Coordinates of C-alpha atoms in Angstrom, one line a residue:
Chain A
M1 CA -0.1 0.0 -0.1
T2 CA 0.9 3.4 -0.4
D3 CA 1.5 5.3 1.5
A4 CA -1.5 9.0 1.4
P5 CA 0.8 12.7 1.2
L6 CA 2.2 14.3 4.2
R7 CA -0.1 17.8 4.4
E8 CA 2.0 20.6 4.6
P9 CA 2.8 21.4 8.6
A10 CA 3.4 17.2 8.6
F11 CA 6.4 17.5 6.3
L12 CA 7.8 21.0 7.0
V13 CA 8.1 19.3 10.8
L14 CA 10.3 16.1 9.3
T15 CA 12.3 18.7 6.6
A16 CA 12.7 20.9 10.3
L17 CA 14.2 17.7 11.5
A18 CA 16.4 15.9 9.0
A19 CA 18.9 19.0 9.7
Q20 CA 19.2 18.1 13.8
P21 CA 17.2 16.9 16.2
Q22 CA 15.0 19.7 17.2
H23 CA 12.8 20.5 20.6
G24 CA 9.4 21.8 20.3
Y25 CA 10.0 25.8 20.1
A26 CA 12.7 25.5 17.8
M27 CA 10.9 23.6 15.3
I28 CA 8.4 26.5 15.0
A29 CA 10.9 29.1 14.9
D30 CA 12.8 25.9 11.8
V31 CA 9.2 25.5 9.9
H32 CA 8.4 29.5 9.7
R33 CA 12.3 29.8 8.7
I34 CA 12.5 27.0 6.1
S35 CA 8.8 28.4 5.2
D36 CA 10.4 32.0 4.0
G37 CA 7.4 32.9 7.1
K38 CA 4.9 31.7 5.5
V39 CA 3.8 29.1 8.1
R40 CA 3.7 29.4 11.5
L41 CA 2.6 26.1 13.3
H42 CA 1.4 27.1 16.7
A43 CA 1.2 24.7 19.0
G44 CA -2.4 23.1 19.4
T45 CA -1.3 22.4 15.2
L46 CA 2.3 20.8 15.9
Y47 CA 2.1 18.7 18.8
A48 CA -1.2 17.3 17.0
V49 CA 1.8 16.6 13.8
L50 CA 4.6 14.8 16.5
D51 CA 1.3 13.1 18.2
R52 CA 0.5 11.3 14.5
L53 CA 4.1 11.6 13.1
R54 CA 5.2 9.3 16.6
G55 CA 2.4 7.6 15.7
E56 CA 4.0 6.6 13.1
G57 CA 7.2 5.4 13.7
L58 CA 8.2 9.0 11.0
V59 CA 10.2 10.6 14.6
E60 CA 11.3 9.7 18.2
I61 CA 11.7 11.4 21.4
D62 CA 16.2 11.8 20.9
R63 CA 16.9 13.5 25.2
E64 CA 15.0 15.5 27.6
E65 CA 16.1 18.5 29.6
V66 CA 15.1 20.6 32.1
V67 CA 16.2 24.0 31.1
Q68 CA 14.8 26.8 33.6
S69 CA 12.4 23.9 35.6
R70 CA 10.3 23.5 32.3
L71 CA 10.7 20.3 30.0
R72 CA 12.6 20.5 27.1
R73 CA 12.1 16.9 24.4
Y74 CA 14.4 16.5 21.0
Y75 CA 12.6 14.7 18.4
R76 CA 14.4 13.3 15.9
L77 CA 13.5 11.7 12.1
T78 CA 14.2 7.9 12.2
E79 CA 14.7 5.4 9.5
Q80 CA 11.4 5.1 8.8
G81 CA 10.8 8.7 8.6
A82 CA 14.1 9.0 6.4
R83 CA 13.0 7.7 4.1
R84 CA 8.9 9.1 4.0
L85 CA 10.2 12.5 4.0
A86 CA 12.8 11.5 0.5
A87 CA 10.4 9.9 -1.2
E88 CA 7.7 12.9 -0.3
A89 CA 10.2 15.4 -1.3
E90 CA 10.4 13.4 -4.6
R91 CA 6.8 13.3 -5.2
L92 CA 6.5 16.7 -5.4
R93 CA 9.8 17.6 -7.1
R94 CA 7.9 15.2 -10.1
H95 CA 4.7 17.5 -9.8
A96 CA 6.7 20.6 -9.7
E97 CA 8.8 20.0 -12.6
T98 CA 5.5 18.9 -14.6
A99 CA 4.1 21.8 -13.4
G100 CA 7.4 24.2 -14.5
Q101 CA 7.2 21.9 -17.8
R102 CA 3.9 22.8 -19.1
L103 CA 3.7 26.2 -17.8
R104 CA 7.3 27.3 -20.2
R105 CA 5.3 25.6 -23.2
L106 CA 2.5 28.4 -22.2
G107 CA 4.7 31.2 -22.5
L108 CA 4.8 31.4 -18.7
A109 CA 8.5 30.8 -18.3
R110 CA 9.7 33.7 -15.8
V111 CA 6.1 33.0 -13.6
V112 CA 8.2 30.0 -13.0
G113 CA 11.7 31.8 -13.1
G114 CA 12.8 29.0 -16.0
H115 CA 14.5 29.2 -18.7
A116 CA 12.5 30.4 -22.1
Chain B
M1 CA 9.3 39.1 39.4
N2 CA 11.9 38.5 36.9
P3 CA 11.1 40.1 33.6
A4 CA 12.4 37.4 31.6
E5 CA 9.9 35.3 33.4
P6 CA 7.0 34.9 32.5
H7 CA 4.3 36.4 34.0
P8 CA 2.3 33.8 36.5
E9 CA -1.2 34.0 34.7
L10 CA -0.3 33.2 31.5
E11 CA 0.7 30.2 32.7
R12 CA -2.3 29.7 34.8
R13 CA -3.9 30.2 32.2
Y14 CA -1.9 27.9 28.5
R15 CA -2.5 24.8 31.8
R16 CA -7.0 26.4 31.4
L17 CA -6.8 25.9 27.6
L18 CA -4.1 22.1 27.5
A19 CA -6.8 20.9 29.9
W20 CA -9.2 20.6 27.4
Y21 CA -7.1 18.0 26.1
P22 CA -7.6 13.9 26.6
P23 CA -5.9 12.5 29.5
D24 CA -3.6 10.3 27.8
H25 CA -2.5 13.7 25.9
R26 CA -1.5 15.7 28.9
R27 CA 0.0 12.9 30.0
T28 CA 3.0 13.1 27.3
Y29 CA 3.1 16.7 26.1
E30 CA 1.2 19.2 28.6
E31 CA 4.4 20.2 30.4
E32 CA 5.8 20.0 26.5
M33 CA 3.0 21.7 25.3
L34 CA 3.2 24.8 28.2
G35 CA 7.5 25.2 28.0
V36 CA 7.0 26.0 24.0
L37 CA 3.6 28.6 24.4
L38 CA 5.6 30.2 27.4
A39 CA 8.8 30.3 25.3
G40 CA 7.5 31.9 22.7
A41 CA 5.1 34.5 24.5
T42 CA 6.1 38.8 25.1
P43 CA 7.4 39.6 27.9
R44 CA 4.4 41.1 30.3
Q45 CA 2.0 39.2 27.9
R46 CA -0.7 38.0 30.9
W47 CA -3.1 36.6 28.4
P48 CA -3.2 33.8 25.6
R49 CA -3.3 35.4 22.1
L50 CA -6.4 35.4 20.1
Q51 CA -5.2 32.4 17.2
E52 CA -3.3 30.1 19.4
S53 CA -6.1 29.9 21.9
A54 CA -7.9 29.4 18.7
N55 CA -6.1 26.9 17.9
L56 CA -5.3 25.0 21.0
V57 CA -8.9 24.6 21.6
A58 CA -9.1 22.4 18.2
S59 CA -6.5 20.4 18.6
A60 CA -8.2 19.4 22.4
M61 CA -11.3 18.7 20.0
R62 CA -10.0 17.0 18.1
Q63 CA -7.5 14.5 19.7
R64 CA -11.0 13.5 21.5
L65 CA -12.4 12.3 18.9
L66 CA -9.2 10.7 17.8
A67 CA -9.4 9.1 21.2
V68 CA -13.0 8.1 20.8
G69 CA -12.3 7.0 17.0
S70 CA -9.2 4.8 18.6
V71 CA -11.3 2.7 20.3
F72 CA -11.9 1.1 16.6
V73 CA -7.9 1.3 16.6
D74 CA -6.6 -0.6 18.7
P75 CA -5.9 -4.1 19.1
R76 CA -7.9 -4.9 22.6
W77 CA -10.9 -3.4 21.6
R78 CA -10.3 -4.9 17.6
A79 CA -10.2 -8.1 20.0
G80 CA -13.7 -6.9 22.2
T81 CA -15.4 -6.0 18.8
A82 CA -15.0 -10.0 17.7
A83 CA -16.0 -11.4 20.2
V84 CA -19.3 -9.7 20.9
G85 CA -19.3 -10.0 16.9
L86 CA -19.7 -13.7 17.7
L87 CA -20.9 -13.6 21.1
V88 CA -24.1 -11.6 20.8
P89 CA -26.0 -12.5 17.8
M90 CA -25.0 -16.2 19.5
L91 CA -27.4 -14.8 21.9
L92 CA -30.2 -13.3 20.1
L93 CA -30.6 -16.6 18.3
T94 CA -31.0 -17.6 21.8
L95 CA -33.3 -14.8 22.7
H96 CA -35.4 -16.0 19.5
L97 CA -35.2 -19.9 19.7
R98 CA -36.0 -19.6 23.8
L99 CA -39.4 -16.7 22.0
A100 CA -40.3 -19.5 19.6
V101 CA -40.5 -22.4 22.5
G102 CA -41.6 -20.0 24.8
Y103 CA -44.5 -20.1 21.9
S104 CA -44.9 -23.5 21.9
A105 CA -44.7 -24.9 25.1
W106 CA -47.6 -21.7 26.6
A107 CA -50.0 -22.6 23.3
R108 CA -49.5 -26.6 24.0
E109 CA -50.5 -25.3 27.9
A110 CA -53.5 -23.0 26.7
D111 CA -54.1 -26.2 23.8
V112 CA -54.2 -23.3 21.4
A113 CA -52.1 -23.4 17.8
S114 CA -48.4 -22.0 18.2
V115 CA -48.4 -17.9 16.7
F116 CA -45.1 -17.6 16.6
P117 CA -44.4 -15.1 13.6
P118 CA -42.9 -15.6 11.0
R119 CA -40.7 -13.0 11.0
G120 CA -39.2 -14.6 14.7
W121 CA -38.2 -17.7 12.4
L122 CA -36.8 -15.6 9.7
A123 CA -34.5 -13.7 11.9
M124 CA -33.5 -16.9 14.0
L125 CA -31.8 -18.1 10.4
A126 CA -30.7 -14.5 10.3
W127 CA -28.7 -14.4 13.1
G128 CA -28.0 -18.0 13.1
A129 CA -26.9 -17.9 9.5
V130 CA -24.6 -14.7 10.8
I131 CA -23.7 -16.3 13.0
V132 CA -21.8 -19.9 10.2
F133 CA -20.7 -16.6 8.5
V134 CA -18.5 -15.0 11.4
L135 CA -17.0 -18.9 12.2
V136 CA -15.8 -18.9 8.3
R137 CA -13.9 -15.8 9.0
W138 CA -16.9 -14.1 6.0
R139 CA -17.1 -10.9 8.5
V140 CA -17.8 -8.1 5.9
V141 CA -21.1 -10.5 4.9
A142 CA -21.7 -11.1 8.4
A143 CA -22.2 -7.8 8.8
A144 CA -24.3 -6.8 6.2
L145 CA -26.2 -9.5 7.4
A146 CA -26.7 -8.1 10.7
W147 CA -27.0 -4.7 9.3
A148 CA -30.0 -5.6 8.0
V149 CA -31.6 -8.0 10.1
A150 CA -31.6 -4.8 12.8
V151 CA -32.5 -1.8 10.2
S152 CA -35.5 -4.0 9.3
E153 CA -36.2 -5.5 12.4
G154 CA -36.1 -1.1 13.5
V155 CA -37.5 -0.3 11.5
D156 CA -40.5 -3.0 11.6
V157 CA -40.4 -1.5 15.3
A158 CA -41.0 2.3 14.7
T159 CA -44.3 2.0 12.6
R160 CA -46.2 -0.1 15.9
Y161 CA -45.8 2.7 17.7
A162 CA -48.7 4.8 17.6
T163 CA -50.6 2.1 17.9
A164 CA -48.1 -0.5 21.0
P165 CA -46.1 2.0 22.3
V166 CA -45.5 0.1 24.9
D167 CA -44.4 -2.9 22.8
V168 CA -42.0 -0.5 21.3
L169 CA -40.4 0.1 24.4
Y170 CA -39.8 -3.1 25.0
A171 CA -38.7 -4.4 21.7
I172 CA -35.9 -1.1 22.2
C173 CA -33.2 -3.2 23.9
P174 CA -33.2 -6.6 21.7
V175 CA -33.0 -3.6 18.2
L176 CA -30.3 -2.4 20.6
L177 CA -28.5 -5.6 21.1
A178 CA -28.9 -6.3 16.9
L179 CA -27.6 -2.4 15.9
T180 CA -24.9 -3.5 19.0
A181 CA -23.7 -7.1 17.3
A182 CA -24.6 -5.2 13.2
A183 CA -21.3 -2.1 14.8
A184 CA -19.4 -4.2 15.9
L185 CA -19.5 -6.6 13.2
S186 CA -18.5 -3.6 10.6
V187 CA -15.4 -3.1 12.3
P188 CA -11.8 -5.0 11.6
G189 CA -10.6 -8.0 13.9
S190 CA -7.4 -8.1 14.4
E191 CA -8.3 -11.8 14.6
P192 CA -10.9 -14.2 14.6
A193 CA -14.3 -13.9 16.5
L194 CA -13.4 -17.4 17.4
D195 CA -9.9 -17.1 18.5
V196 CA -10.7 -13.8 20.2
V197 CA -13.8 -15.8 22.7
G198 CA -11.9 -19.4 23.0
R199 CA -13.3 -22.6 22.5
R200 CA -14.0 -23.0 25.5
A201 CA -15.4 -20.0 26.0
L202 CA -17.9 -20.3 23.3
A203 CA -18.5 -23.4 24.2
L204 CA -20.0 -22.5 27.8
F205 CA -22.0 -19.5 26.1
A206 CA -23.7 -22.3 23.3
A207 CA -24.6 -24.8 26.6
A208 CA -25.7 -21.3 28.6
G209 CA -28.0 -20.6 25.6
A210 CA -28.7 -24.3 24.9
L211 CA -30.2 -24.0 29.2
L212 CA -31.6 -20.6 28.3
V213 CA -33.5 -22.5 25.9
V214 CA -34.8 -25.0 28.0
I215 CA -35.9 -22.6 30.4
A216 CA -38.7 -21.3 28.1
A217 CA -39.8 -24.8 27.4
N218 CA -40.2 -26.0 31.1
N219 CA -41.8 -22.3 32.4
H220 CA -45.2 -22.3 33.5
H221 CA -47.6 -20.1 31.6
V222 CA -49.5 -20.7 34.6
V223 CA -49.8 -18.3 38.6
A224 CA -50.7 -18.8 41.7
T225 CA -53.8 -17.4 42.8
V226 CA -55.0 -17.0 46.6
T227 CA -58.4 -17.7 47.0
T228 CA -59.9 -18.4 49.9
D229 CA -59.6 -22.2 49.4
G230 CA -55.5 -22.0 49.1
I231 CA -54.0 -21.5 45.8
A232 CA -55.6 -22.0 42.9
W233 CA -53.6 -22.6 39.6
T234 CA -55.2 -19.9 36.6
Y235 CA -53.3 -19.3 33.5
D236 CA -51.4 -16.2 32.4
M237 CA -52.4 -15.4 29.1
R238 CA -50.0 -13.4 28.4
S239 CA -47.1 -14.0 25.8
P240 CA -44.3 -15.1 26.0
S241 CA -41.5 -12.4 26.2
L242 CA -38.2 -12.2 24.5
I243 CA -36.0 -11.3 26.4
P244 CA -35.6 -13.7 29.9
S245 CA -37.3 -11.6 32.8
L246 CA -35.5 -11.3 35.9
N247 CA -38.1 -14.0 37.8
V248 CA -37.7 -16.8 35.5
V249 CA -33.1 -16.9 35.2
L250 CA -32.7 -15.1 38.5
P251 CA -33.4 -17.8 41.9
G252 CA -34.3 -17.1 45.2
P253 CA -36.3 -14.7 46.3
W254 CA -36.5 -12.8 42.6
A255 CA -38.2 -16.3 41.5
Q256 CA -42.3 -16.2 41.2
P257 CA -42.8 -17.9 44.2
V258 CA -45.5 -20.7 41.5
G259 CA -42.4 -21.7 39.9
M260 CA -40.4 -22.7 43.4
F261 CA -43.4 -24.7 44.0
Q262 CA -44.2 -25.6 40.3
D263 CA -40.7 -26.3 39.1
L264 CA -37.2 -26.7 40.8
R265 CA -35.3 -28.0 37.8
G266 CA -36.9 -24.7 36.7
I267 CA -34.9 -22.9 38.8
V268 CA -31.6 -25.0 38.8
V269 CA -31.1 -25.1 35.6
A270 CA -31.1 -20.9 35.8
W271 CA -28.8 -21.1 38.0
L272 CA -26.5 -24.0 36.0
T273 CA -27.4 -21.2 33.2
L274 CA -26.2 -18.1 35.6
V275 CA -22.8 -20.3 36.4
L276 CA -21.5 -21.4 33.3
G277 CA -22.1 -17.7 31.5
A278 CA -20.0 -17.4 34.3
L279 CA -16.7 -19.8 33.8
G280 CA -18.0 -18.4 29.9
L281 CA -16.2 -14.5 30.8
S282 CA -14.0 -16.2 33.1
A283 CA -12.2 -17.8 30.6
M284 CA -11.9 -15.6 27.7
A285 CA -8.6 -12.0 28.4
P286 CA -9.6 -9.8 30.7
S287 CA -9.0 -6.9 28.0
V288 CA -11.8 -9.0 26.2
R289 CA -13.7 -9.3 28.9
R290 CA -14.0 -5.6 30.0
R291 CA -14.4 -4.0 26.3
M292 CA -16.9 -6.7 25.7
V293 CA -18.9 -6.2 29.5
A294 CA -17.7 -2.5 28.4
L295 CA -19.8 -2.8 24.9
L296 CA -23.1 -4.2 26.1
A297 CA -23.2 -2.2 29.1
P298 CA -25.2 0.3 27.2
V299 CA -28.0 -2.4 26.6
A300 CA -28.0 -3.6 29.9
A301 CA -28.5 -0.3 31.7
L302 CA -31.3 0.9 29.2
V303 CA -32.6 -2.5 30.1
A304 CA -33.4 -1.3 34.2
V305 CA -33.6 1.9 33.1
I306 CA -36.9 0.1 31.7
G307 CA -37.0 -2.5 33.6
L308 CA -37.0 0.4 36.6
G309 CA -38.5 3.5 35.3
F310 CA -40.5 2.7 32.7
D311 CA -43.1 1.0 34.2
G312 CA -45.7 3.0 35.1
F313 CA -45.9 4.1 32.0
A314 CA -46.1 0.4 30.0
A315 CA -49.6 -0.1 33.2
S316 CA -50.8 3.2 31.8
S317 CA -50.0 3.2 28.2
V318 CA -52.7 1.4 27.2
R319 CA -55.3 2.0 29.4
F320 CA -56.1 4.8 27.3
T321 CA -57.3 4.8 23.6
P322 CA -55.4 5.7 21.7
P323 CA -52.5 5.1 23.9
V324 CA -50.3 7.0 25.7
L325 CA -47.5 7.7 23.6
L326 CA -43.6 8.4 25.1
A327 CA -42.6 12.1 26.8
P328 CA -40.0 13.6 24.7
E329 CA -38.4 13.7 28.5
Q330 CA -38.4 10.1 28.1
W331 CA -37.9 9.5 25.2
G332 CA -34.8 11.2 25.8
V333 CA -33.4 9.5 29.3
L334 CA -34.1 6.4 26.5
A335 CA -31.2 8.4 24.2
V336 CA -29.1 10.0 26.8
T337 CA -28.1 6.4 28.9
P338 CA -26.5 4.0 26.3
V339 CA -24.5 6.5 25.1
L340 CA -23.4 8.3 28.2
T341 CA -22.9 4.1 30.0
F342 CA -20.5 3.6 27.2
L343 CA -18.8 6.6 28.2
L344 CA -18.9 5.5 31.5
A345 CA -17.6 2.1 30.9
A346 CA -14.9 2.7 28.5
A347 CA -13.3 5.0 30.9
A348 CA -13.2 2.5 33.4
V349 CA -11.7 0.0 31.3
R350 CA -9.1 2.6 31.0
R351 CA -8.6 2.9 34.1
A352 CA -8.7 -1.2 34.3
D353 CA -5.9 -0.9 31.7
R354 CA -3.9 1.6 33.4
R355 CA -3.6 -0.5 36.7
E356 CA -2.8 -3.7 34.8
E357 CA -0.4 -1.7 32.7
L358 CA 1.2 -0.3 36.7
V359 CA 0.8 -3.9 38.2
H360 CA 3.1 -5.1 35.0
L361 CA 5.5 -2.1 36.0
G362 CA 6.0 -3.1 39.1
L363 CA 6.0 -7.5 38.9
A364 CA 8.4 -6.4 36.1
A365 CA 10.9 -4.2 38.7
E366 CA 10.7 -7.0 40.9
R367 CA 12.1 -9.3 38.5
N368 CA 14.5 -6.6 37.3
A369 CA 15.6 -6.1 41.3
Q370 CA 16.7 -9.7 42.3

């Protein structure tokens, strides 16, 4: 059975964790950066995504720290998570490429920053 | 207060928002989420932002819905539904058989032709077929047939409401039982129902069912009337009931005096049925047993509520032409009881699971320490 496409928040969280293990607040900041400020995850959304990704075995807890009396939990990508992210990135790349080709055919090369 | 530290009021308000999440989620993520929320707060911020609050509440509601949905993902619940999908059709077949036998015994005693309705035979055949389909692992066919029977029984009951509301009242529980069986069969099982229930438990339940039918054959439709000359026997012309009434099943003080006098065998058989049923339950895995009980608790609660709270309605409704119908608040009680009971039973199952896990952890720790 093929996996369902990842939603954008899940894709961005996996992308953030592909760099290094991160805690929740760092992930929010990283996702904001990766998306050029377009996506700002709220805590409710982030933890819903993390809970689901953990349940699917795509991320796992790396370590826990207590900073200023607060629990800080770091998450990391699992091997399965890395494979899934790679497959999803490839799928999106193919879609983007097809979209680019068709737009170029329409003479909208500038829109995709292409090479007319 | 250190200006770099979040305002205590803000933490309290965030905690109040996080309280919307289900307990399991809170245990795992609450402290961590609070840390993230406070890290994102500005100095001297005292109130959660509106968008953030809405996001937390919406996520919490979603988690609660998922928690309800997880009932059908958790393999232990799937095992519970698999057991219900086999045992409830067996119970329904037993009850219909009991009714047929009871009708026949009553007709013999009253010296009239048996009037067991054709619908009864059809239902018996259908539930028998459902059991066979479950045993040969044709769960989808079994589920489709169970839905067809349950819905047709429900429709049949609903069409009689205006003329016979009391009959409908007493038919709600068998219909709910049939719907429970159909719903349970609609959940894909993690393993075959026969493996979940176990052959030993299945044999014990089958024996208990057979005895229930035997009781119906021995059931007396005569009642004692005390007259000045002593006890006289008269026929009770009520037709046999689908659900075994407590005074037939339960021995001792709950038994009808006439039963105690007239047929001691009936009492012995009733006791034996209870013992066999209890042995069957005890032969099942505790995690499956408690889920099966939780899934059937709504029907049991409804039987109790109707038995205890609707006697007055049943007695008075038939005295009027047309009969008095159920009031909206009575419908409310009938609708809320099964839902509330299931939620309470599911919470009890969760507590029992947690207790079991703690016991296992304790035992494992003891073994490691040795």
